Each structure stands twice: as C-alpha cells, then as structure tokens.
Coordinates of N, CA and C in Angstrom, one line a residue:
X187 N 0.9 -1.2 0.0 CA 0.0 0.0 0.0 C 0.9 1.2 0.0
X188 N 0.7 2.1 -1.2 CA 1.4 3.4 -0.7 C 0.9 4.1 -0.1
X189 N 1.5 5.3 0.4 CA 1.5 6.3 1.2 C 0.5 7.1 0.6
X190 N -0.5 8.2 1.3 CA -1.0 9.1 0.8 C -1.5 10.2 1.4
X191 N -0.4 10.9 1.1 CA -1.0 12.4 2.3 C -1.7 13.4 1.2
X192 N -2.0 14.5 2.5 CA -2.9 15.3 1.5 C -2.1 16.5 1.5
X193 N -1.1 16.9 2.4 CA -0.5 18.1 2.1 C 1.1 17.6 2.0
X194 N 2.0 18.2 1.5 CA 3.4 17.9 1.5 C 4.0 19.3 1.3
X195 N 5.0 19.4 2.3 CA 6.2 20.5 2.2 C 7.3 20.0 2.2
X196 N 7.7 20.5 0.5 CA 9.0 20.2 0.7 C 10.3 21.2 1.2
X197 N 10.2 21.6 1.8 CA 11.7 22.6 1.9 C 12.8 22.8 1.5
X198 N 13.2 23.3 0.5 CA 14.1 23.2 -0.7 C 13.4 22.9 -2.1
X199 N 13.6 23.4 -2.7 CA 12.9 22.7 -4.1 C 13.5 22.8 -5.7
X200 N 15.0 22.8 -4.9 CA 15.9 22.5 -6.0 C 15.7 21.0 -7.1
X201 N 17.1 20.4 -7.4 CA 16.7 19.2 -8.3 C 16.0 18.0 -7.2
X202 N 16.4 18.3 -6.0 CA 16.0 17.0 -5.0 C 14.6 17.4 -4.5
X203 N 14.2 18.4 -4.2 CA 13.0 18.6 -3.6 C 11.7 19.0 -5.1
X204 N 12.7 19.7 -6.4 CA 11.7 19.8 -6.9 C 11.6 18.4 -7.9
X205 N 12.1 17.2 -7.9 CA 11.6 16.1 -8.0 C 10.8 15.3 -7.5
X206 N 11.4 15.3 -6.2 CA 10.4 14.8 -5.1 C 9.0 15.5 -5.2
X207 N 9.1 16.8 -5.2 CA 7.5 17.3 -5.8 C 6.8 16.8 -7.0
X208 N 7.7 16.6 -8.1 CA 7.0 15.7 -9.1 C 7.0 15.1 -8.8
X209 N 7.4 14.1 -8.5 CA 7.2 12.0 -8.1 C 6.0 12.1 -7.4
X210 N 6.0 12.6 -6.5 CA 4.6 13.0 -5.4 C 3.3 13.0 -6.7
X211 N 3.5 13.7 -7.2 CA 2.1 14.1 -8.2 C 2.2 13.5 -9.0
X212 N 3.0 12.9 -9.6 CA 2.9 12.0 -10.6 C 2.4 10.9 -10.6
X213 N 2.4 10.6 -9.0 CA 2.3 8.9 -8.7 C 1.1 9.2 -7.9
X214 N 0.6 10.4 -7.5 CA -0.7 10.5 -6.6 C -1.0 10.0 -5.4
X215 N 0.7 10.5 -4.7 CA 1.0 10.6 -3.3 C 0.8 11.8 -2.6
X216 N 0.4 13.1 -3.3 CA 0.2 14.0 -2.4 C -1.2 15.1 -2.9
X217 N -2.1 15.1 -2.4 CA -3.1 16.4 -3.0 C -2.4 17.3 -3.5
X218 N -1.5 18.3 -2.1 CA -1.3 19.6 -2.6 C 0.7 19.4 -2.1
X219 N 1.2 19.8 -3.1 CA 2.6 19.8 -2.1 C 2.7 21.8 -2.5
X220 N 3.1 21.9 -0.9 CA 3.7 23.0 -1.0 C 5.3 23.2 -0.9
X221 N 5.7 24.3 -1.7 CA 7.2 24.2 -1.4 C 7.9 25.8 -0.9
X222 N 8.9 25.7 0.1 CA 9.5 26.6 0.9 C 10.9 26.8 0.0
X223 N 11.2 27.8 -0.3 CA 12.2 28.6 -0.4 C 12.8 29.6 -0.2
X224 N 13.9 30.5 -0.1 CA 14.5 31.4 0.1 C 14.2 32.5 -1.1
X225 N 15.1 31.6 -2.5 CA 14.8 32.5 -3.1 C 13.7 32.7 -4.2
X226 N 13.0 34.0 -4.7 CA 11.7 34.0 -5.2 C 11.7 33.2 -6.8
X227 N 13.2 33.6 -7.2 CA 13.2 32.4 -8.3 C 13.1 31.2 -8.4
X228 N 13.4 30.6 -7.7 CA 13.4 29.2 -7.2 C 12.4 28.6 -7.2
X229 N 11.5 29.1 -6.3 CA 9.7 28.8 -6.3 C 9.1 28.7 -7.7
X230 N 9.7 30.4 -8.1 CA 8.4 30.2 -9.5 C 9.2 29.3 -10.6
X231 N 10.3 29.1 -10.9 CA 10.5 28.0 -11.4 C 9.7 26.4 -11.8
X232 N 10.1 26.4 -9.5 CA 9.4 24.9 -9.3 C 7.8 25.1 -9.9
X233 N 7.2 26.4 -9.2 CA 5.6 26.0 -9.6 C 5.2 26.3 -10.9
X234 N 6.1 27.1 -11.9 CA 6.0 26.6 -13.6 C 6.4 25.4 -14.0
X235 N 7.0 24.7 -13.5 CA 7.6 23.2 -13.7 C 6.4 21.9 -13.0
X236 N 5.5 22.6 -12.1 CA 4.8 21.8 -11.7 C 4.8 21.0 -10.7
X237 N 6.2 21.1 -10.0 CA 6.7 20.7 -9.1 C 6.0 21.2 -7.2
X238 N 5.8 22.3 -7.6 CA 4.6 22.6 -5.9 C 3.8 23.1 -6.6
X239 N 2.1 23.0 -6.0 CA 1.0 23.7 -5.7 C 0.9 25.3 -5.5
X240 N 1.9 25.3 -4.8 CA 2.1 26.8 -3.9 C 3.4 26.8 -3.4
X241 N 3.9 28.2 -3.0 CA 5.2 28.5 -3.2 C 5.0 29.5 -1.6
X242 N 6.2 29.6 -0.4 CA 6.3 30.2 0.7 C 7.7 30.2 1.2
X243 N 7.9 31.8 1.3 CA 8.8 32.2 1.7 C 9.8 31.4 2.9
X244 N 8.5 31.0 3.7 CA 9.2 30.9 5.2 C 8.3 29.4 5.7
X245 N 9.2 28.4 6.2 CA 8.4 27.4 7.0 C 7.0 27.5 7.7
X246 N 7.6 28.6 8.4 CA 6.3 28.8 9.0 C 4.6 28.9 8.3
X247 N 5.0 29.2 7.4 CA 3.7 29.3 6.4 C 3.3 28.1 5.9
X248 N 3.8 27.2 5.4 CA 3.5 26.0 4.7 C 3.5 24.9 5.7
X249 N 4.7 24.5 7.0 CA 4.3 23.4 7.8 C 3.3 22.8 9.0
X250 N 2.8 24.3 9.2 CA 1.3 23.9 10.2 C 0.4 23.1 9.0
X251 N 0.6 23.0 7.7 CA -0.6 22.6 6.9 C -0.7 20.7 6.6
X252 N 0.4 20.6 7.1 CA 1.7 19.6 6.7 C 1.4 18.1 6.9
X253 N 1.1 17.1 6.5 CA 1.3 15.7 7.1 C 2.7 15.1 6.9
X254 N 3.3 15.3 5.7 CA 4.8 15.5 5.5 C 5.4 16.5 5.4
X255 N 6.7 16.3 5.8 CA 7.5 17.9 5.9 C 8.9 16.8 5.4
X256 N 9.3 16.9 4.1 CA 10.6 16.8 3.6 C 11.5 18.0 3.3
X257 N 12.6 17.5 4.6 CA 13.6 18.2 4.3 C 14.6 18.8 3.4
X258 N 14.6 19.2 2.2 CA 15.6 19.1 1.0 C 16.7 20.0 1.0
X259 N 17.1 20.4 2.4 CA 18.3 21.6 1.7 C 20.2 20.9 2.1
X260 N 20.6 21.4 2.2 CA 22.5 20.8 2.3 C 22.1 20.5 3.8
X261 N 22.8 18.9 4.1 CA 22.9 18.6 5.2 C 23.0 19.5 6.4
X262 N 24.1 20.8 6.2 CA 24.6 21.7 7.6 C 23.3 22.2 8.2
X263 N 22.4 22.4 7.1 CA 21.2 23.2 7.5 C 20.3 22.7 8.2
X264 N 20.1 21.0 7.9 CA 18.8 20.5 8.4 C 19.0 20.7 9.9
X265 N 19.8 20.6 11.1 CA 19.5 20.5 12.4 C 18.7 22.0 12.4
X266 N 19.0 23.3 11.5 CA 18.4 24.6 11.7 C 17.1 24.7 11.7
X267 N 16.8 24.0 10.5 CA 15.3 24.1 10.1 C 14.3 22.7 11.0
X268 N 14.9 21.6 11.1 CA 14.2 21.1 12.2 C 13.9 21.5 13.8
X269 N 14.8 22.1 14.0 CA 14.8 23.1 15.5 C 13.3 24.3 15.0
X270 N 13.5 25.1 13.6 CA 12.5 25.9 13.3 C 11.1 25.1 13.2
X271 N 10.9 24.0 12.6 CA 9.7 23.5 12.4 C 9.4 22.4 13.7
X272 N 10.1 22.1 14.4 CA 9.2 20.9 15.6 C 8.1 22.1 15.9
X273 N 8.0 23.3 16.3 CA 7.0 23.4 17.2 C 5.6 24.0 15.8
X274 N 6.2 23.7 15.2 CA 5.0 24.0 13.6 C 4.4 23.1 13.5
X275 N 4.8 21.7 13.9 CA 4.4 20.6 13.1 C 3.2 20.1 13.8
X276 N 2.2 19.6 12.9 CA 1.1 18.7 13.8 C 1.7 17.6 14.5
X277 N 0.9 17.5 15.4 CA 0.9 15.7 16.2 C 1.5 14.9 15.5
X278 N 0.6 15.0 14.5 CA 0.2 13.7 13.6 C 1.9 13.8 11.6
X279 N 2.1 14.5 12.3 CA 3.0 14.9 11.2 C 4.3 13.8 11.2
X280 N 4.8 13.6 9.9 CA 5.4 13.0 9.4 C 6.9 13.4 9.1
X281 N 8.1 13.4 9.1 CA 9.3 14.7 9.0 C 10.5 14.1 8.5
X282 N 11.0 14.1 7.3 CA 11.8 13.2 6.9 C 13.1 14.4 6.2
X283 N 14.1 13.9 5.7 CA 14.8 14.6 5.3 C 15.9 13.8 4.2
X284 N 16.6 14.6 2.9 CA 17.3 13.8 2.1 C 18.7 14.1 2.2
X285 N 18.6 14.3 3.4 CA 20.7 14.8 3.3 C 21.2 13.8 3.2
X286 N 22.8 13.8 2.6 CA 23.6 12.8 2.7 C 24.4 12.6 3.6
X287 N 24.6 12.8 5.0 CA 24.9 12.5 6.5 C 23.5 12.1 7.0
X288 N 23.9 11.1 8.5 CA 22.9 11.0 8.9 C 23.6 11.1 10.4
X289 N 24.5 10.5 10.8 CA 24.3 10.4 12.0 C 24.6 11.8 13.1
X290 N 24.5 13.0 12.8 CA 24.8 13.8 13.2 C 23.3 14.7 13.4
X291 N 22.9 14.7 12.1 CA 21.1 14.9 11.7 C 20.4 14.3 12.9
X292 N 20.5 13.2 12.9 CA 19.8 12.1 13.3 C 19.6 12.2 15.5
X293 N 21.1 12.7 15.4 CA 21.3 12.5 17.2 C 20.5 13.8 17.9
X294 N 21.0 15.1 16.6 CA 20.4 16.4 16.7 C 18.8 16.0 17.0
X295 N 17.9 15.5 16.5 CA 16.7 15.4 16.0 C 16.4 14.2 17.6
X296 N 16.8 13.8 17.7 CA 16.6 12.9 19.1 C 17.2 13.5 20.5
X297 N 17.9 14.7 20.5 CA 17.9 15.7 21.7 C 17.0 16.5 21.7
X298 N 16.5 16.9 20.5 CA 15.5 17.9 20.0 C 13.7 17.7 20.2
X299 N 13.9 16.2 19.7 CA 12.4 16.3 19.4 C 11.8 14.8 20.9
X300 N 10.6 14.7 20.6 CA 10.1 13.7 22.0 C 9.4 12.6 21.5
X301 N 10.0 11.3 21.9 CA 9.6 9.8 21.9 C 8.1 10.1 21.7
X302 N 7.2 9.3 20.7 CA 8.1 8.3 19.9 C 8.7 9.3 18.7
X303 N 9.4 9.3 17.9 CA 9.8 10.2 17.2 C 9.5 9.9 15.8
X304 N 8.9 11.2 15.4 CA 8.4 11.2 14.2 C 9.3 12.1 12.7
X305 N 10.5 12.3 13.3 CA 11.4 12.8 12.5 C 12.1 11.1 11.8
X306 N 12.2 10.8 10.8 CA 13.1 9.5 10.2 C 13.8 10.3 9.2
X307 N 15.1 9.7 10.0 CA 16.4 10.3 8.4 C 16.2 9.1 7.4
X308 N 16.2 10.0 6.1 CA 16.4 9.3 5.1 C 17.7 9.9 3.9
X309 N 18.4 8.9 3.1 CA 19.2 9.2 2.1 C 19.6 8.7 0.9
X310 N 18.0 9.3 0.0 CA 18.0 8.6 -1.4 C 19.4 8.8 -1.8
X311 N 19.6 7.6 -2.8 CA 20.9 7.8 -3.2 C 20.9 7.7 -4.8
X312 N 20.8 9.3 -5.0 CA 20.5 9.7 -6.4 C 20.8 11.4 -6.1
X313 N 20.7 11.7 -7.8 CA 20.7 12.9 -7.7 C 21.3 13.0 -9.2
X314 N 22.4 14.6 -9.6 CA 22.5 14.5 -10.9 C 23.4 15.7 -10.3
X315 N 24.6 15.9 -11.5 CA 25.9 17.1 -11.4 C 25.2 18.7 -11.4
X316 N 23.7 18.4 -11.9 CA 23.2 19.4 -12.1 C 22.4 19.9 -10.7
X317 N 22.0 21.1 -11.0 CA 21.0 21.7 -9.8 C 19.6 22.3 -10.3
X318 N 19.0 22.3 -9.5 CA 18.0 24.1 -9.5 C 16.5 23.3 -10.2
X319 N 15.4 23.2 -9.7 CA 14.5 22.8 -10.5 C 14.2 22.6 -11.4
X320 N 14.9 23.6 -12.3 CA 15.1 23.6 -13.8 C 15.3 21.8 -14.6
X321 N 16.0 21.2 -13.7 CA 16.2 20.2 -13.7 C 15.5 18.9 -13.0
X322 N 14.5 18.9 -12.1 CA 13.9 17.8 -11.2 C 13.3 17.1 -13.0
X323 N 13.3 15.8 -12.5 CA 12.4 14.8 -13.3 C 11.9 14.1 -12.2
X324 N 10.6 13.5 -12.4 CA 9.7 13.2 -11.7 C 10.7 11.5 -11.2
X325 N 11.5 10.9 -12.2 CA 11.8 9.6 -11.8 C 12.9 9.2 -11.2
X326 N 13.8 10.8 -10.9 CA 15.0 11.0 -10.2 C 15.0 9.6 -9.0
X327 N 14.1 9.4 -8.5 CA 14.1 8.4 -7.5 C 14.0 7.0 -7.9
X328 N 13.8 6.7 -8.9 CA 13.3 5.2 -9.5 C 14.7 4.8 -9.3
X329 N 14.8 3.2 -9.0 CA 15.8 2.4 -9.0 C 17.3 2.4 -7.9
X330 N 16.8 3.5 -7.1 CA 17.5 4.1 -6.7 C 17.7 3.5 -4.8
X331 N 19.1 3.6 -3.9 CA 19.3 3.0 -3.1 C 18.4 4.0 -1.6
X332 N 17.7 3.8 -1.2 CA 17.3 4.7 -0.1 C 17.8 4.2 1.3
X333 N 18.4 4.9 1.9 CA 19.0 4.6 3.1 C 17.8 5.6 4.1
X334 N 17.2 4.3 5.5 CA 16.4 5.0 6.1 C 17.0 4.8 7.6
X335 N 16.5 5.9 8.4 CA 17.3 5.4 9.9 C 16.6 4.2 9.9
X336 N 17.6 3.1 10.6 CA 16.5 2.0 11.4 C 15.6 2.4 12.9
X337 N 14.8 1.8 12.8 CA 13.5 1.9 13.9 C 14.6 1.5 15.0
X338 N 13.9 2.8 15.8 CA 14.5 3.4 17.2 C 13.9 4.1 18.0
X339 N 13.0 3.7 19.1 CA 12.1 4.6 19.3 C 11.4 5.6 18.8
X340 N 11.2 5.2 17.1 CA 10.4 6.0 16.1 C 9.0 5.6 16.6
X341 N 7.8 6.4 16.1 CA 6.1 6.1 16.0 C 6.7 5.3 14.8
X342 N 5.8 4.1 14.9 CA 6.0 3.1 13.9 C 5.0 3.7 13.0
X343 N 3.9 4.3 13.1 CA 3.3 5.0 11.7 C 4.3 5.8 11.1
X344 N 5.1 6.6 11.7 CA 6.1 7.8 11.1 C 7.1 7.0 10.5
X345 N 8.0 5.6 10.4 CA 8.9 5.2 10.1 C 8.0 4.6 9.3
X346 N 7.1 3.6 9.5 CA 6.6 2.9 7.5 C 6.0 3.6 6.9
X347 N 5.7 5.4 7.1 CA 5.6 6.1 6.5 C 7.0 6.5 5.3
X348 N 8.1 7.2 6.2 CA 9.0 7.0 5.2 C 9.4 6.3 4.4
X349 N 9.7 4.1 4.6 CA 9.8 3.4 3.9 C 8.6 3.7 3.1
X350 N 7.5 3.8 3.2 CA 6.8 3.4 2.4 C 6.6 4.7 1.0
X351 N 6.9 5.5 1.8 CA 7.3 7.4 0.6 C 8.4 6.7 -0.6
X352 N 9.8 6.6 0.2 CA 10.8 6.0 -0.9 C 10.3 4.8 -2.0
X353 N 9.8 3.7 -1.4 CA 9.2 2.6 -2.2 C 8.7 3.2 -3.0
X354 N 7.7 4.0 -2.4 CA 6.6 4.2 -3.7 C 6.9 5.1 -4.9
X355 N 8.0 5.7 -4.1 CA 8.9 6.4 -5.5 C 9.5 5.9 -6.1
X356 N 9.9 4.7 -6.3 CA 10.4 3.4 -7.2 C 11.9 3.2 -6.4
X357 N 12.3 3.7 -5.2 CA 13.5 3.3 -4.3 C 13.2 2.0 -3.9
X358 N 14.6 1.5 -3.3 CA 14.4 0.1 -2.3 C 14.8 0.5 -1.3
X359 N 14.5 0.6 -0.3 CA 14.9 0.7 1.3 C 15.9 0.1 1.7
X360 N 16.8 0.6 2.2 CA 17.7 0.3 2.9 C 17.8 0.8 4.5
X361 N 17.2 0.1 5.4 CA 17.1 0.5 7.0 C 18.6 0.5 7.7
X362 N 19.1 1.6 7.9 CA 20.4 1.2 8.6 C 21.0 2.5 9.5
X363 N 21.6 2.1 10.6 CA 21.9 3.2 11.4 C 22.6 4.5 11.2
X364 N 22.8 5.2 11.7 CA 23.1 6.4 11.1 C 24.5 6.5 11.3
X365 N 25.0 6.1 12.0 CA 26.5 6.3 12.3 C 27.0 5.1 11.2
X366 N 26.6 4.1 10.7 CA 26.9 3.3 9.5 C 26.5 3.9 8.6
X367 N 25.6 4.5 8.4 CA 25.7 5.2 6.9 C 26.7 6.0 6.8
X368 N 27.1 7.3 7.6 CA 28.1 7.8 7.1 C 29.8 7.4 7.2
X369 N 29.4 6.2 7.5 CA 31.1 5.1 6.7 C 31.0 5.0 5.6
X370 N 30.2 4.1 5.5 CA 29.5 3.4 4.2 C 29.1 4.7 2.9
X371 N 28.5 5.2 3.5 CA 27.8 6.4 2.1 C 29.3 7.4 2.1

C-alpha cells in the first residue's frame, strides 16, 4: 500500500526537492505539495515546472498545513530548520529529510524532538551534477538505493511512512543506522 497524504512541504525545491515534488504528483502521493524557499526564483521555477502547488517564503507558512514535511536543503542546515519546524508541526506529522549524512542529523533530532519520534532520516541515493528545479524529473528516485534510519524509538506509523514514501517512488529501502551510513555512504 502506498502512502497518501494530503499536504506535502518540501523545503528546498531545487533538483532533489523539486523532483520529489514531481514524483509525489505524478504517482498521486500527495493532494497539494507546498514548497519553501529562500529565493523567489526558485519557487516560480518549481511551480511553472509543476513541481509545488504553492510557493512560501518561510516554513512557518506551509508546515502547520503539513502531514509530510521533507527536508531538501544541504545537510549543515537541516538541524536549523528542524529546531525551526518541531514546534510548527502537527501531532500527527510526518518529517523526513534527504541529506547525505545521517548520524549527526539524526542524534540532533533525538535531543530535540520527544519519543516516539516522528522525525526519520532518510538518504535517497541519487541525484544528478546538475541543480536548481530547472532540472527535477519526476523519476530521479526510480531504482535508486534509499538509506532510512533504522526503527529506534520511532512512531511506527512515522517510520513505514518514510519506507513506504521511498518505495513508492520506485526506491528500495535500505534501514540502517546512522553512524553506519556515514562510513558506508
């Protein structure tokens, strides 16, 4: 069974977030995805590309709406913006992220946030030399290796949520700890 939310924020919506916005709509994983950026080009890009619904300056605007909140910007930043969005996020919200570290993400997000934890690192293993929306294709994720934290005092709906996000974007899951991934990856 895949996944199906009704709202999605992705945060970032370069090649990795504004693909992930396509895949979402393509496959009819998400109603509405909204997407957060900085800068104003960036947005109208993504939403002439089709890639978000709607376009917002600042988290705060798009993740009170949220069942997913994917994280897409350069690893250094995600502990920033998950400190900004825990107190945004519903109960019931879902919070994943595609940086390529994990175990440092991962420990931040478990001082931070409270059992059972609904933050799961994830680290599709894809991408392209290129950037900027201009570039997302909806299948960037097909075939591709997804590295998910393994279940650790996660909500077990929040964790086979993310497995089941990657799957359905044509990834194979890979569950493994976070201080092993960044050997390995």
């Amino acid at each position: 069974m895949s996944p199906r939310f009704d709202t999605v924020t992705v945060i970032g919506v370069g090649l990795l977030g504004g693909s992930l916005g396509l895949a979402l709509k393509k496959r009819g994983l998400a109603r509405r995805v909204l997407g957060v950026a900085h800068r104003p080009e960036t947005l109208q890009k993504a939403l002439a590309l089709g890639a978000i619904d709607e376009a917002f300056a600042a988290p705060a605007d798009a993740v009170p709406q949220s069942d997913l909140i994917v994280l897409c910007t350069p690893a250094a930043k995600v502990p920033d913006y998950l400190d900004a969005i825990r107190p945004l996020c519903r109960k019931s919200a879902v919070v994943t992220d595609v940086a390529s570290t994990k175990r440092d993400i991962c420990a931040h997000a478990r001082r931070a946030w409270a059992e059972p934890y609904r933050f799961v690192g994830s680290h599709p293993m894809s991408g392209s030399e290129k950037f900027g929306p201009e570039h997302a294709d909806a299948d960037l994720y097909m075939g591709s290796i997804c590295f998910v934290e393994a279940m650790n005092s996660h909500a077990p709906d929040a964790h086979a949520a993310v497995c089941e996000l990657w799957t359905a974007l044509g990834g194979q899951v890979v569950a493994i700890d976070p201080a092993v991934h960044d050997v390995m990856a």
